[in-house]
CSV table of C-alpha atoms and ligand atoms in Angstrom, one decimal:
chain,number,residue,atom,x,y,z
K,1,MET,CA,0.0,0.0,0.0
K,2,THR,CA,1.2,3.5,-0.8
K,3,LYS,CA,1.0,6.1,1.9
K,4,TYR,CA,2.0,9.7,2.4
K,5,LEU,CA,4.2,10.6,5.3
K,6,ILE,CA,4.1,14.2,6.4
K,7,LYS,CA,6.2,15.9,9.1
K,8,GLY,CA,4.1,19.0,9.9
K,9,GLY,CA,5.2,22.4,10.9
K,10,ASN,CA,7.2,23.7,7.8
K,11,ARG,CA,6.0,27.0,6.4
K,12,LEU,CA,5.6,27.0,2.6
K,13,HIS,CA,7.6,29.2,0.3
K,14,GLY,CA,8.0,29.3,-3.4
K,15,THR,CA,5.9,28.7,-6.5
K,16,ILE,CA,3.3,26.0,-7.4
K,17,GLU,CA,2.2,25.4,-11.0
K,18,ILE,CA,-1.4,24.4,-11.4
K,19,SER,CA,-2.3,21.6,-13.9
K,20,GLY,CA,-5.3,21.3,-16.2
K,21,ALA,CA,-8.8,20.9,-14.7
K,22,LYS,CA,-9.8,17.4,-13.8
K,23,ASN,CA,-13.5,17.9,-14.1
K,24,ALA,CA,-13.1,19.6,-17.5
K,25,ALA,CA,-10.7,16.9,-18.8
K,26,VAL,CA,-12.9,14.0,-17.9
K,27,ALA,CA,-15.8,15.5,-20.0
K,28,ILE,CA,-13.7,16.9,-22.9
K,29,LEU,CA,-12.0,13.5,-23.5
K,30,PRO,CA,-15.3,11.6,-24.0
K,31,ALA,CA,-16.5,14.6,-26.1
K,32,ALA,CA,-13.8,13.6,-28.6
K,33,LEU,CA,-16.1,10.6,-29.5
K,34,LEU,CA,-18.4,13.2,-31.2
K,35,VAL,CA,-15.6,14.5,-33.5
K,36,ASP,CA,-14.8,13.3,-37.0
K,37,GLY,CA,-11.0,13.7,-37.0
K,38,ILE,CA,-8.1,14.3,-34.6
K,39,CYS,CA,-8.6,16.3,-31.4
K,40,ARG,CA,-5.4,17.7,-30.0
K,41,ILE,CA,-6.0,18.3,-26.4
K,42,GLU,CA,-3.4,20.3,-24.3
K,43,ASN,CA,-3.0,21.0,-20.6
K,44,ILE,CA,-4.3,17.5,-19.7
K,45,PRO,CA,-3.6,16.7,-16.0
K,46,GLN,CA,-1.6,13.5,-15.3
K,47,ILE,CA,-4.1,11.9,-12.9
K,48,SER,CA,-5.5,8.5,-12.7
K,49,ASP,CA,-9.1,9.5,-13.6
K,50,VAL,CA,-7.7,10.8,-17.0
K,51,THR,CA,-5.7,7.7,-17.5
K,52,LEU,CA,-8.8,5.6,-17.0
K,53,ILE,CA,-10.9,7.7,-19.5
K,54,LEU,CA,-8.1,7.4,-22.1
K,55,GLN,CA,-8.0,3.6,-21.5
K,56,ILE,CA,-11.8,3.4,-22.0
K,57,LEU,CA,-11.6,5.4,-25.2
K,58,GLN,CA,-8.9,3.0,-26.5
K,59,GLU,CA,-11.0,0.0,-25.6
K,60,LEU,CA,-13.8,1.6,-27.6
K,61,GLY,CA,-11.5,1.8,-30.6
K,62,ALA,CA,-10.1,5.3,-30.4
K,63,GLU,CA,-6.5,6.0,-31.4
K,64,VAL,CA,-4.7,7.9,-28.6
K,65,ARG,CA,-1.2,9.4,-29.2
K,66,THR,CA,0.8,11.0,-26.4
K,67,ILE,CA,2.4,14.1,-27.8
K,68,SER,CA,4.0,15.4,-24.6
K,69,ARG,CA,3.4,15.1,-20.8
K,70,THR,CA,0.3,17.3,-21.1
K,71,THR,CA,-0.8,16.9,-24.7
K,72,VAL,CA,-2.7,14.0,-26.3
K,73,GLU,CA,-4.2,13.5,-29.7
K,74,VAL,CA,-7.4,11.5,-29.8
K,75,ASP,CA,-8.9,10.2,-33.0
K,76,CYS,CA,-12.3,8.5,-32.5
K,77,THR,CA,-13.1,8.3,-36.3
K,78,ARG,CA,-12.8,4.5,-36.3
K,79,VAL,CA,-14.7,3.8,-33.1
K,80,ARG,CA,-17.3,1.1,-33.7
K,81,ASN,CA,-17.6,-0.5,-30.2
K,82,ARG,CA,-20.3,1.2,-28.1
K,83,GLN,CA,-20.1,-1.1,-25.1
K,84,VAL,CA,-18.0,0.4,-22.3
K,85,PRO,CA,-15.9,-2.0,-20.3
K,86,TYR,CA,-17.5,-2.6,-16.8
K,87,GLU,CA,-14.3,-2.8,-14.7
K,88,LEU,CA,-13.0,0.5,-16.0
K,89,ALA,CA,-16.2,2.5,-16.1
K,90,ARG,CA,-17.3,1.7,-12.5
K,91,LYS,CA,-14.0,3.1,-11.1
K,92,ILE,CA,-14.9,6.7,-12.0
K,93,ARG,CA,-17.8,9.1,-11.9
K,94,ALA,CA,-17.1,10.7,-15.2
K,95,SER,CA,-17.8,7.5,-17.2
K,96,TYR,CA,-21.4,8.8,-17.3
K,97,TYR,CA,-20.3,11.3,-20.0
K,98,LEU,CA,-19.8,8.3,-22.3
K,99,VAL,CA,-23.6,7.9,-22.4
K,100,GLY,CA,-24.2,11.4,-23.8
K,101,ALA,CA,-21.3,11.2,-26.2
K,102,LEU,CA,-22.1,7.7,-27.5
K,103,LEU,CA,-25.9,8.5,-27.8
K,104,GLY,CA,-25.0,11.6,-29.7
K,105,ARG,CA,-22.7,9.8,-32.1
K,106,PHE,CA,-24.4,6.4,-32.5
K,107,GLY,CA,-27.9,6.8,-31.1
K,108,TRP,CA,-27.1,3.8,-28.8
K,109,ALA,CA,-25.0,3.4,-25.6
K,110,GLU,CA,-24.5,0.8,-22.9
K,111,VAL,CA,-22.4,2.2,-20.0
K,112,PRO,CA,-21.9,0.7,-16.5
K,113,LEU,CA,-23.3,2.8,-13.7
K,114,PRO,CA,-20.5,5.1,-12.6
K,115,GLY,CA,-18.3,5.0,-9.5
K,116,GLY,CA,-16.4,7.9,-8.0
K,117,CYS,CA,-16.2,9.3,-4.5
K,118,ASP,CA,-18.9,8.2,-1.9
K,119,LEU,CA,-20.6,11.4,-1.1
K,120,GLY,CA,-24.0,10.0,-0.3
K,121,GLY,CA,-26.6,9.3,-3.0
K,122,ARG,CA,-25.4,10.2,-6.5
K,123,PRO,CA,-28.5,9.8,-8.7
K,124,ILE,CA,-28.4,10.4,-12.4
K,125,ASP,CA,-32.2,11.0,-13.0
K,126,GLN,CA,-31.6,14.4,-14.5
K,127,HIS,CA,-29.2,13.1,-17.1
K,128,ILE,CA,-31.8,10.5,-18.0
K,129,LYS,CA,-34.6,13.1,-18.1
K,130,GLY,CA,-32.5,15.1,-20.6
K,131,PHE,CA,-31.8,12.1,-22.9
K,132,VAL,CA,-35.5,11.2,-22.8
K,133,ALA,CA,-36.5,14.8,-23.7
K,134,MET,CA,-34.4,14.3,-26.8
K,135,GLY,CA,-36.2,11.1,-27.8
K,136,ALA,CA,-34.0,8.4,-26.2
K,137,GLU,CA,-35.3,5.3,-24.4
K,138,VAL,CA,-33.3,4.8,-21.3
K,139,ASP,CA,-33.3,1.8,-19.0
K,140,VAL,CA,-31.1,1.0,-16.0
K,141,ARG,CA,-30.6,-2.7,-15.6
K,142,ASN,CA,-27.9,-5.2,-14.5
K,143,GLY,CA,-25.7,-2.3,-13.4
K,144,LEU,CA,-25.8,-0.8,-16.9
K,145,ILE,CA,-27.3,2.4,-18.3
K,146,CYS,CA,-28.8,1.3,-21.6
K,147,ALA,CA,-29.9,4.1,-23.9
K,148,LYS,CA,-31.1,4.0,-27.5
K,149,VAL,CA,-32.8,6.3,-29.9
K,150,PRO,CA,-35.5,4.6,-32.0
K,151,GLY,CA,-35.0,6.8,-35.0
K,152,GLY,CA,-31.2,6.7,-34.7
K,153,ARG,CA,-30.7,10.4,-34.2
K,154,LEU,CA,-31.6,12.5,-31.1
K,155,GLN,CA,-34.1,15.4,-31.6
K,156,GLY,CA,-33.5,18.7,-29.9
K,157,GLY,CA,-35.6,19.0,-26.7
K,158,GLN,CA,-36.4,21.4,-23.8
K,159,VAL,CA,-35.0,20.3,-20.4
K,160,TYR,CA,-35.5,22.0,-17.1
K,161,LEU,CA,-33.1,20.6,-14.5
K,162,ASP,CA,-34.8,20.0,-11.1
K,163,MET,CA,-31.6,20.8,-9.4
K,164,VAL,CA,-28.4,22.5,-10.6
K,165,SER,CA,-26.3,19.5,-11.8
K,166,VAL,CA,-22.9,19.8,-13.3
K,167,GLY,CA,-22.9,16.2,-14.7
K,168,ALA,CA,-26.4,16.5,-16.2
K,169,THR,CA,-25.7,19.9,-17.8
K,170,MET,CA,-22.6,18.6,-19.5
K,171,ASN,CA,-24.1,15.2,-20.5
K,172,ILE,CA,-27.1,16.8,-22.1
K,173,MET,CA,-24.8,19.2,-23.9
K,174,LEU,CA,-22.8,16.3,-25.2
K,175,ALA,CA,-25.9,14.5,-26.4
K,176,ALA,CA,-27.3,17.6,-28.0
K,177,VAL,CA,-24.5,18.8,-30.2
K,178,LEU,CA,-25.2,16.4,-33.1
K,179,ALA,CA,-29.0,16.2,-32.4
K,180,GLU,CA,-31.5,17.5,-34.9
K,181,GLY,CA,-32.7,20.9,-34.0
K,182,LEU,CA,-32.5,23.1,-30.8
K,183,THR,CA,-32.0,21.8,-27.3
K,184,VAL,CA,-32.5,24.2,-24.4
K,185,ILE,CA,-31.2,23.4,-20.9
K,186,GLU,CA,-32.7,25.5,-18.2
K,187,ASN,CA,-31.4,25.8,-14.6
K,188,ALA,CA,-28.1,24.7,-16.0
K,189,ALA,CA,-24.9,24.6,-13.9
K,190,LYS,CA,-22.4,27.4,-14.5
K,191,GLU,CA,-19.1,25.9,-13.3
K,192,PRO,CA,-15.9,26.9,-15.3
K,193,HIS,CA,-15.7,23.4,-16.7
K,194,ILE,CA,-19.2,23.7,-18.2
K,195,VAL,CA,-17.9,26.7,-20.2
K,196,ASP,CA,-14.7,24.8,-21.0
K,197,LEU,CA,-16.6,21.9,-22.5
K,198,ALA,CA,-18.8,24.3,-24.5
K,199,ASN,CA,-15.7,26.1,-25.8
K,200,PHE,CA,-14.1,22.8,-26.7
K,201,LEU,CA,-17.2,21.6,-28.6
K,202,ASN,CA,-17.7,25.0,-30.3
K,203,SER,CA,-14.0,25.1,-31.4
K,204,MET,CA,-14.7,21.7,-33.1
K,205,GLY,CA,-17.8,23.2,-34.9
K,206,ALA,CA,-20.7,22.9,-32.4
K,207,ASP,CA,-23.2,25.6,-31.9
K,208,ILE,CA,-23.6,26.2,-28.2
K,209,MET,CA,-24.7,29.5,-26.6
K,210,GLY,CA,-25.2,30.6,-23.0
K,211,ALA,CA,-22.6,28.3,-21.3
K,212,GLY,CA,-21.8,30.0,-18.0
K,213,THR,CA,-25.4,31.2,-17.6
K,214,ASP,CA,-28.4,29.2,-16.4
K,215,VAL,CA,-29.9,28.8,-19.9
K,216,ILE,CA,-27.8,26.9,-22.4
K,217,LYS,CA,-29.0,26.6,-26.0
K,218,VAL,CA,-27.5,23.9,-28.3
K,219,ARG,CA,-28.3,24.0,-32.0
K,220,GLY,CA,-27.5,20.6,-33.4
K,221,VAL,CA,-25.0,20.4,-36.3
K,222,GLU,CA,-24.3,17.6,-38.8
K,223,ARG,CA,-20.7,17.0,-37.8
K,224,LEU,CA,-17.8,18.1,-35.7
K,225,ARG,CA,-14.3,18.3,-37.2
K,226,GLY,CA,-10.9,17.9,-35.5
K,227,GLY,CA,-8.9,20.7,-34.0
K,228,SER,CA,-6.7,21.9,-31.1
K,229,TYR,CA,-7.9,22.8,-27.6
K,230,SER,CA,-6.2,23.7,-24.3
K,231,ILE,CA,-8.0,22.8,-21.0
K,232,ILE,CA,-8.4,25.5,-18.3
K,233,PRO,CA,-6.4,25.3,-15.1
K,234,ASP,CA,-7.9,23.4,-12.2
K,235,GLN,CA,-9.9,25.7,-9.9
K,236,ILE,CA,-10.0,23.1,-7.1
K,237,GLU,CA,-6.3,22.2,-7.3
K,238,ALA,CA,-5.4,25.9,-7.0
K,239,GLY,CA,-7.9,26.3,-4.1
K,240,THR,CA,-6.4,23.3,-2.4
K,241,TYR,CA,-2.8,24.8,-2.4
K,242,MET,CA,-4.3,28.2,-1.3
K,243,ALA,CA,-5.8,26.4,1.7
K,244,ALA,CA,-2.5,24.6,2.3
K,245,VAL,CA,-0.6,27.9,2.6
K,246,ALA,CA,-3.4,29.2,4.8
K,247,ALA,CA,-3.0,26.3,7.2
K,248,ALA,CA,0.8,25.9,7.2
K,249,GLY,CA,1.7,29.6,6.8
K,250,GLY,CA,4.2,31.1,4.5
K,251,GLU,CA,4.1,32.7,1.0
K,252,VAL,CA,3.4,30.9,-2.2
K,253,LEU,CA,2.8,32.1,-5.8
K,254,ILE,CA,0.2,29.8,-7.3
K,255,GLN,CA,0.7,30.0,-11.1
K,256,ASN,CA,-1.3,29.1,-14.2
K,257,VAL,CA,-4.7,29.9,-12.7
K,258,ILE,CA,-7.7,32.0,-13.8
K,259,PRO,CA,-8.0,34.3,-10.8
K,260,LYS,CA,-11.7,35.0,-11.5
K,261,HIS,CA,-12.5,31.3,-11.0
K,262,LEU,CA,-10.9,31.5,-7.6
K,263,ASP,CA,-12.9,34.5,-6.4
K,264,CYS,CA,-15.3,32.4,-4.3
K,265,ILE,CA,-12.3,30.8,-2.5
K,266,THR,CA,-10.2,34.0,-2.3
K,267,ALA,CA,-13.2,35.9,-0.6
K,268,LYS,CA,-13.3,33.3,2.2
K,269,LEU,CA,-9.5,33.2,2.7
K,270,LEU,CA,-9.5,37.0,3.0
K,271,GLU,CA,-12.2,36.8,5.7
K,272,MET,CA,-10.0,34.3,7.5
K,273,GLY,CA,-7.1,36.8,7.6
K,274,VAL,CA,-5.1,35.2,4.7
K,275,ASP,CA,-3.6,37.7,2.2
K,276,VAL,CA,-4.4,36.8,-1.4
K,277,GLU,CA,-3.1,39.1,-4.2
K,278,GLU,CA,-4.4,38.6,-7.7
K,279,ARG,CA,-2.0,38.7,-10.6
K,280,ASP,CA,-2.8,38.1,-14.3
K,281,ASP,CA,-2.6,34.4,-14.3
K,282,ALA,CA,-1.4,33.7,-10.7
K,283,VAL,CA,-2.4,34.4,-7.1
K,284,MET,CA,0.1,35.2,-4.3
K,285,VAL,CA,-1.1,33.7,-1.0
K,286,ARG,CA,0.5,34.7,2.3
K,287,ARG,CA,-0.4,33.9,5.9
K,288,ASN,CA,1.7,35.1,8.8
K,289,GLY,CA,-0.8,36.1,11.5
K,290,PRO,CA,-3.6,34.1,13.1
K,291,ILE,CA,-6.5,32.5,11.2
K,292,SER,CA,-9.9,34.1,11.8
K,293,ARG,CA,-13.1,32.1,12.1
K,294,THR,CA,-15.7,32.3,9.3
K,295,ASN,CA,-18.8,30.5,8.1
K,296,ILE,CA,-19.0,28.6,4.8
K,297,LYS,CA,-21.9,27.4,2.8
K,298,THR,CA,-21.2,25.3,-0.3
K,299,MET,CA,-23.3,26.0,-3.4
K,300,PRO,CA,-23.1,25.6,-7.2
K,301,TYR,CA,-20.8,28.1,-8.9
K,302,PRO,CA,-20.3,31.0,-8.4
K,303,GLY,CA,-20.9,29.9,-4.8
K,304,PHE,CA,-18.3,28.3,-2.6
K,305,PRO,CA,-17.4,24.9,-4.2
K,306,THR,CA,-18.3,21.7,-2.4
K,307,ASP,CA,-15.1,20.3,-3.7
K,308,MET,CA,-13.2,22.8,-1.4
K,309,GLN,CA,-15.3,22.1,1.7
K,310,PRO,CA,-13.0,19.5,3.4
K,311,GLN,CA,-9.8,21.5,2.6
K,312,ILE,CA,-11.2,24.8,4.0
K,313,ALA,CA,-12.5,22.8,7.0
K,314,ALA,CA,-8.9,21.7,7.7
K,315,VAL,CA,-7.9,25.4,7.9
K,316,LEU,CA,-10.9,26.3,10.1
K,317,CYS,CA,-9.8,23.6,12.6
K,318,LEU,CA,-6.9,25.9,13.4
K,319,ALA,CA,-8.8,29.2,13.4
K,320,GLN,CA,-9.5,31.4,16.4
K,321,GLY,CA,-13.1,30.9,17.3
K,322,THR,CA,-16.0,28.8,16.1
K,323,SER,CA,-16.9,28.4,12.4
K,324,VAL,CA,-20.0,26.9,10.9
K,325,VAL,CA,-19.8,24.9,7.6
K,326,THR,CA,-22.9,24.0,5.7
K,327,GLU,CA,-22.8,21.5,2.9
K,328,GLY,CA,-25.3,22.6,0.3
K,329,VAL,CA,-24.6,20.0,-2.5
K,330,TRP,CA,-23.9,16.5,-1.2
K,331,ASP,CA,-25.8,14.4,1.5
K,332,ASN,CA,-22.6,13.0,3.1
K,333,ARG,CA,-19.4,15.0,2.8
K,334,TYR,CA,-18.3,14.8,6.4
K,335,ARG,CA,-16.8,11.3,6.4
K,336,TYR,CA,-13.4,12.9,7.0
K,337,VAL,CA,-14.4,14.4,10.4
K,338,ASP,CA,-13.4,11.3,12.4
K,339,GLU,CA,-10.0,11.5,10.9
K,340,PHE,CA,-9.6,15.1,11.8
K,341,ARG,CA,-10.7,14.3,15.4
K,342,ARG,CA,-7.8,11.8,15.6
K,343,MET,CA,-5.5,14.8,14.9
K,344,GLY,CA,-7.1,16.8,17.8
K,345,ALA,CA,-9.7,18.8,15.9
K,346,SER,CA,-12.9,19.8,17.6
K,347,ILE,CA,-15.9,19.3,15.2
K,348,GLN,CA,-19.5,18.5,15.7
K,349,VAL,CA,-21.6,17.4,12.8
K,350,ASP,CA,-25.4,17.5,12.6
K,351,GLY,CA,-26.8,16.5,9.2
K,352,LYS,CA,-25.3,18.9,6.7
K,353,VAL,CA,-23.9,21.3,9.3
K,354,ALA,CA,-20.5,21.1,10.9
K,355,VAL,CA,-19.5,23.3,13.8
K,356,ILE,CA,-15.8,23.6,14.1
K,357,GLU,CA,-14.2,25.0,17.3
K,358,GLY,CA,-10.7,26.1,16.3
K,359,VAL,CA,-7.8,24.6,18.3
K,360,GLU,CA,-4.3,26.0,18.8
K,361,THR,CA,-2.5,23.0,17.4
K,362,MET,CA,-3.4,19.7,15.7
K,363,THR,CA,-1.2,16.7,16.2
K,364,GLY,CA,0.0,14.2,13.6
K,365,ALA,CA,-1.7,10.8,13.4
K,366,PRO,CA,-2.3,7.8,11.1
K,367,VAL,CA,-5.4,8.8,9.0
K,368,HIS,CA,-7.4,7.6,6.1
K,369,ALA,CA,-8.1,9.4,2.8
K,370,CYS,CA,-11.7,8.4,2.5
K,371,ASP,CA,-12.2,10.2,-0.8
K,372,LEU,CA,-10.4,12.6,-3.2
K,373,ARG,CA,-11.0,16.0,-1.5
K,374,ALA,CA,-11.1,14.5,2.0
K,375,GLY,CA,-7.6,13.1,1.2
K,376,ALA,CA,-6.4,16.5,0.1
K,377,ALA,CA,-7.8,17.9,3.4
K,378,MET,CA,-5.8,15.3,5.4
K,379,VAL,CA,-2.6,16.5,3.6
K,380,ILE,CA,-3.4,20.1,4.6
K,381,ALA,CA,-4.1,19.2,8.2
K,382,GLY,CA,-0.8,17.1,8.2
K,383,LEU,CA,1.2,20.1,6.9
K,384,ALA,CA,0.0,22.2,9.8
K,385,ALA,CA,0.0,19.6,12.5
K,386,LYS,CA,2.7,19.0,15.1
K,387,GLY,CA,4.4,15.6,14.4
K,388,VAL,CA,4.0,13.0,11.8
K,389,THR,CA,0.8,12.2,9.8
K,390,GLU,CA,0.6,9.0,7.8
K,391,ILE,CA,-2.2,9.0,5.2
K,392,ASP,CA,-3.4,5.8,3.7
K,393,SER,CA,-5.6,5.1,0.6
K,394,VAL,CA,-3.8,7.9,-1.3
K,395,HIS,CA,-5.0,6.4,-4.6
K,396,HIS,CA,-8.1,8.6,-3.9
K,397,ILE,CA,-5.9,11.7,-3.9
K,398,GLU,CA,-4.0,10.6,-7.1
K,399,ARG,CA,-7.4,10.4,-8.9
K,400,GLY,CA,-7.4,14.2,-9.0
K,401,TYR,CA,-4.1,15.8,-8.0
K,402,GLU,CA,-1.1,15.6,-10.4
K,403,CYS,CA,2.3,15.3,-8.5
K,404,LEU,CA,0.9,16.6,-5.2
K,405,VAL,CA,3.8,15.3,-3.2
K,406,GLU,CA,6.4,16.8,-5.6
K,407,LYS,CA,4.6,20.2,-5.8
K,408,LEU,CA,4.3,20.5,-2.0
K,409,ALA,CA,7.9,19.3,-1.4
K,410,ALA,CA,9.2,21.9,-3.8
K,411,VAL,CA,7.7,24.7,-1.6
K,412,GLY,CA,9.3,23.3,1.6
K,413,ALA,CA,6.8,20.7,2.9
K,414,ASP,CA,8.3,17.7,4.5
K,415,ILE,CA,6.2,15.1,2.6
K,416,LYS,CA,7.1,11.8,1.0
K,417,VAL,CA,5.6,8.7,-0.5
K,418,ILE,CA,6.2,5.5,1.3
K,419,GLU,CA,5.4,1.9,0.2
K,420,VAL,CA,4.2,-0.3,3.1
K,421,PRO,CA,3.8,-4.1,2.6
K,422,ASP,CA,0.1,-5.0,2.5
K,423,GLU,CA,0.3,-7.2,5.7
K,424,GLU,CA,1.9,-4.2,7.5
K,425,ALA,CA,-0.9,-1.9,6.2
K,426,ALA,CA,-3.6,-4.3,7.4
K,427,LYS,CA,-2.4,-4.2,11.1
K,428,PRO,CA,-4.7,-2.1,13.3
K,429,GLN,CA,-3.4,1.4,13.6
K,430,VAL,CA,-2.3,2.9,16.9
K,431,GLY,CA,-2.7,6.6,17.4
L,501,EPU,N1,-28.3,15.2,-8.6
L,501,EPU,C1,-29.5,14.5,-8.7
L,501,EPU,N2,-29.8,14.0,-9.9
L,501,EPU,C2,-29.0,14.0,-10.9
L,501,EPU,C3,-27.7,14.6,-10.8
L,501,EPU,C4,-27.4,15.3,-9.6
L,501,EPU,O1,-30.2,14.5,-7.7
L,501,EPU,O2,-29.3,13.4,-12.0
L,501,EPU,C5,-27.9,15.9,-7.3
L,501,EPU,C6,-26.7,15.2,-6.6
L,501,EPU,O3,-27.1,14.1,-5.8
L,501,EPU,C7,-26.1,16.4,-5.9
L,501,EPU,C8,-26.4,17.6,-6.8
L,501,EPU,O4,-27.5,17.2,-7.6
L,501,EPU,O5,-26.8,16.5,-4.7
L,501,EPU,C9,-25.3,18.1,-7.6
L,501,EPU,O6,-24.7,17.0,-8.3
L,501,EPU,P1,-23.9,17.2,-9.7
L,501,EPU,O7,-24.6,16.5,-10.8
L,501,EPU,O8,-23.6,18.6,-9.9
L,501,EPU,O9,-22.5,16.4,-9.4
L,501,EPU,P2,-21.7,15.5,-10.4
L,501,EPU,O10,-21.8,16.0,-11.7
L,501,EPU,O11,-22.0,14.1,-10.1
L,501,EPU,C10,-19.5,16.9,-10.3
L,501,EPU,C11,-18.1,16.7,-9.9
L,501,EPU,C12,-18.0,16.6,-8.4
L,501,EPU,C13,-18.5,17.8,-7.8
L,501,EPU,C14,-20.0,18.1,-8.3
L,501,EPU,C15,-20.5,19.4,-7.8
L,501,EPU,C16,-17.2,15.5,-11.8
L,501,EPU,C17,-16.7,14.2,-12.4
L,501,EPU,N3,-17.6,15.5,-10.6
L,501,EPU,O12,-20.2,15.8,-9.8
L,501,EPU,O13,-16.6,16.5,-8.2
L,501,EPU,O14,-18.6,17.7,-6.4
L,501,EPU,O15,-20.0,18.1,-9.7
L,501,EPU,O16,-19.7,20.5,-8.2
L,501,EPU,O17,-17.3,16.5,-12.5
L,501,EPU,C18,-14.6,16.0,-7.0
L,501,EPU,O18,-14.0,16.5,-8.0
L,501,EPU,O19,-14.1,15.8,-5.9
L,501,EPU,C19,-16.1,15.8,-7.2
L,501,EPU,C20,-16.8,15.0,-6.4
């Protein structure tokens, strides 16, 4: 088993370069299925979720060429197989984008129900509602989402989402680009990766208007052609390192970001007494004094992102005073709280609300990365804690953070990867 070992207490100094956005990449790569020709996609993050999507595309018959560490060329012209391999698809959430993309291209798709982080119920009824509004018949059976269009080609439709859903918005967009006529998505999500997917598709010849607002209109076109596209920087990766500096203290320039995408995170850090200075494509984050308490409520963009909730909670554990965190998106995003308690944090959870009483110091402990962002939060807590923190199940972290250990070590963190024999890892932990 791979673990991260962190000796806390080092302040962070230097520069961190942000990679391409995970949640944009995992939608843009399946979108290549809709394109006739070669898609050159740049600023791809090297994370295991991306590796899995590329593997699935290859299994379907796509040609994937690695051009450089961050650039791939994907050619789906010769894809004929529409059955997505079960073992690969169930490992990630984003495999649901294959339904929209395959339905749009072939009028038929069979995709295993997706996996991903356990954040409580993760229904896909709104995705299905969208496909049905465009004339598809959708059935969920034997662990598979089976969708087909009786006439072969989807028809534009009107879809009102019952809740703001990132996945449903993107999936319906994917299905709609090659449909006949106009599709209107109302109450659409507005996250930066929604705009990025629309920009990618438009640059390949799609006709999508309104991405980034709550009404998106997609006028179907006959075909998409190949081209080049560069993925936006990862808002959440940047936010995670901003939170790391806030917790550990120090001064770090976080580069290759779109500062506007970070406004919701920056605003909260400023309230907490952290200094954030915006540059053109970077933010300088400094924390020398004490951390002030604040309240956080997670919401769809431009609200405070749920994917930053555990990381900011790690910082609030060390704030002066009591903070209230309210989770507004997922039913169960506090599974990490027990791990924080092992490190000396004082947190009470009641349903979707966590009350955090700041403590002066946290102490290192063996902890478990229960999901991607919870794992990132363990790293942040470990950087600020006194003593040694050992984090297991770091494969969750590697699903979404490229070279996290290297990036943090380069700014002065004492963090390393250790390999522990499985028998050793299975022993009960003391601490
Ligand atoms: N929802 C439904 N029905 C649906 C779809 C969603 O009830 O058909 C509900 C969900 O249960 C949830 C809310 O709507 O309560 C929002 O879910 P959304 O569809 O927006 O989430 P998602 O598309 O499954 C993506 C990200 C998540 C991120 C959320 C919210 C990907 C692959 N995943 O999930 O990212 O938390 O949007 O921003 O893009 C992460 O990166 O750590 C992560 C979990």
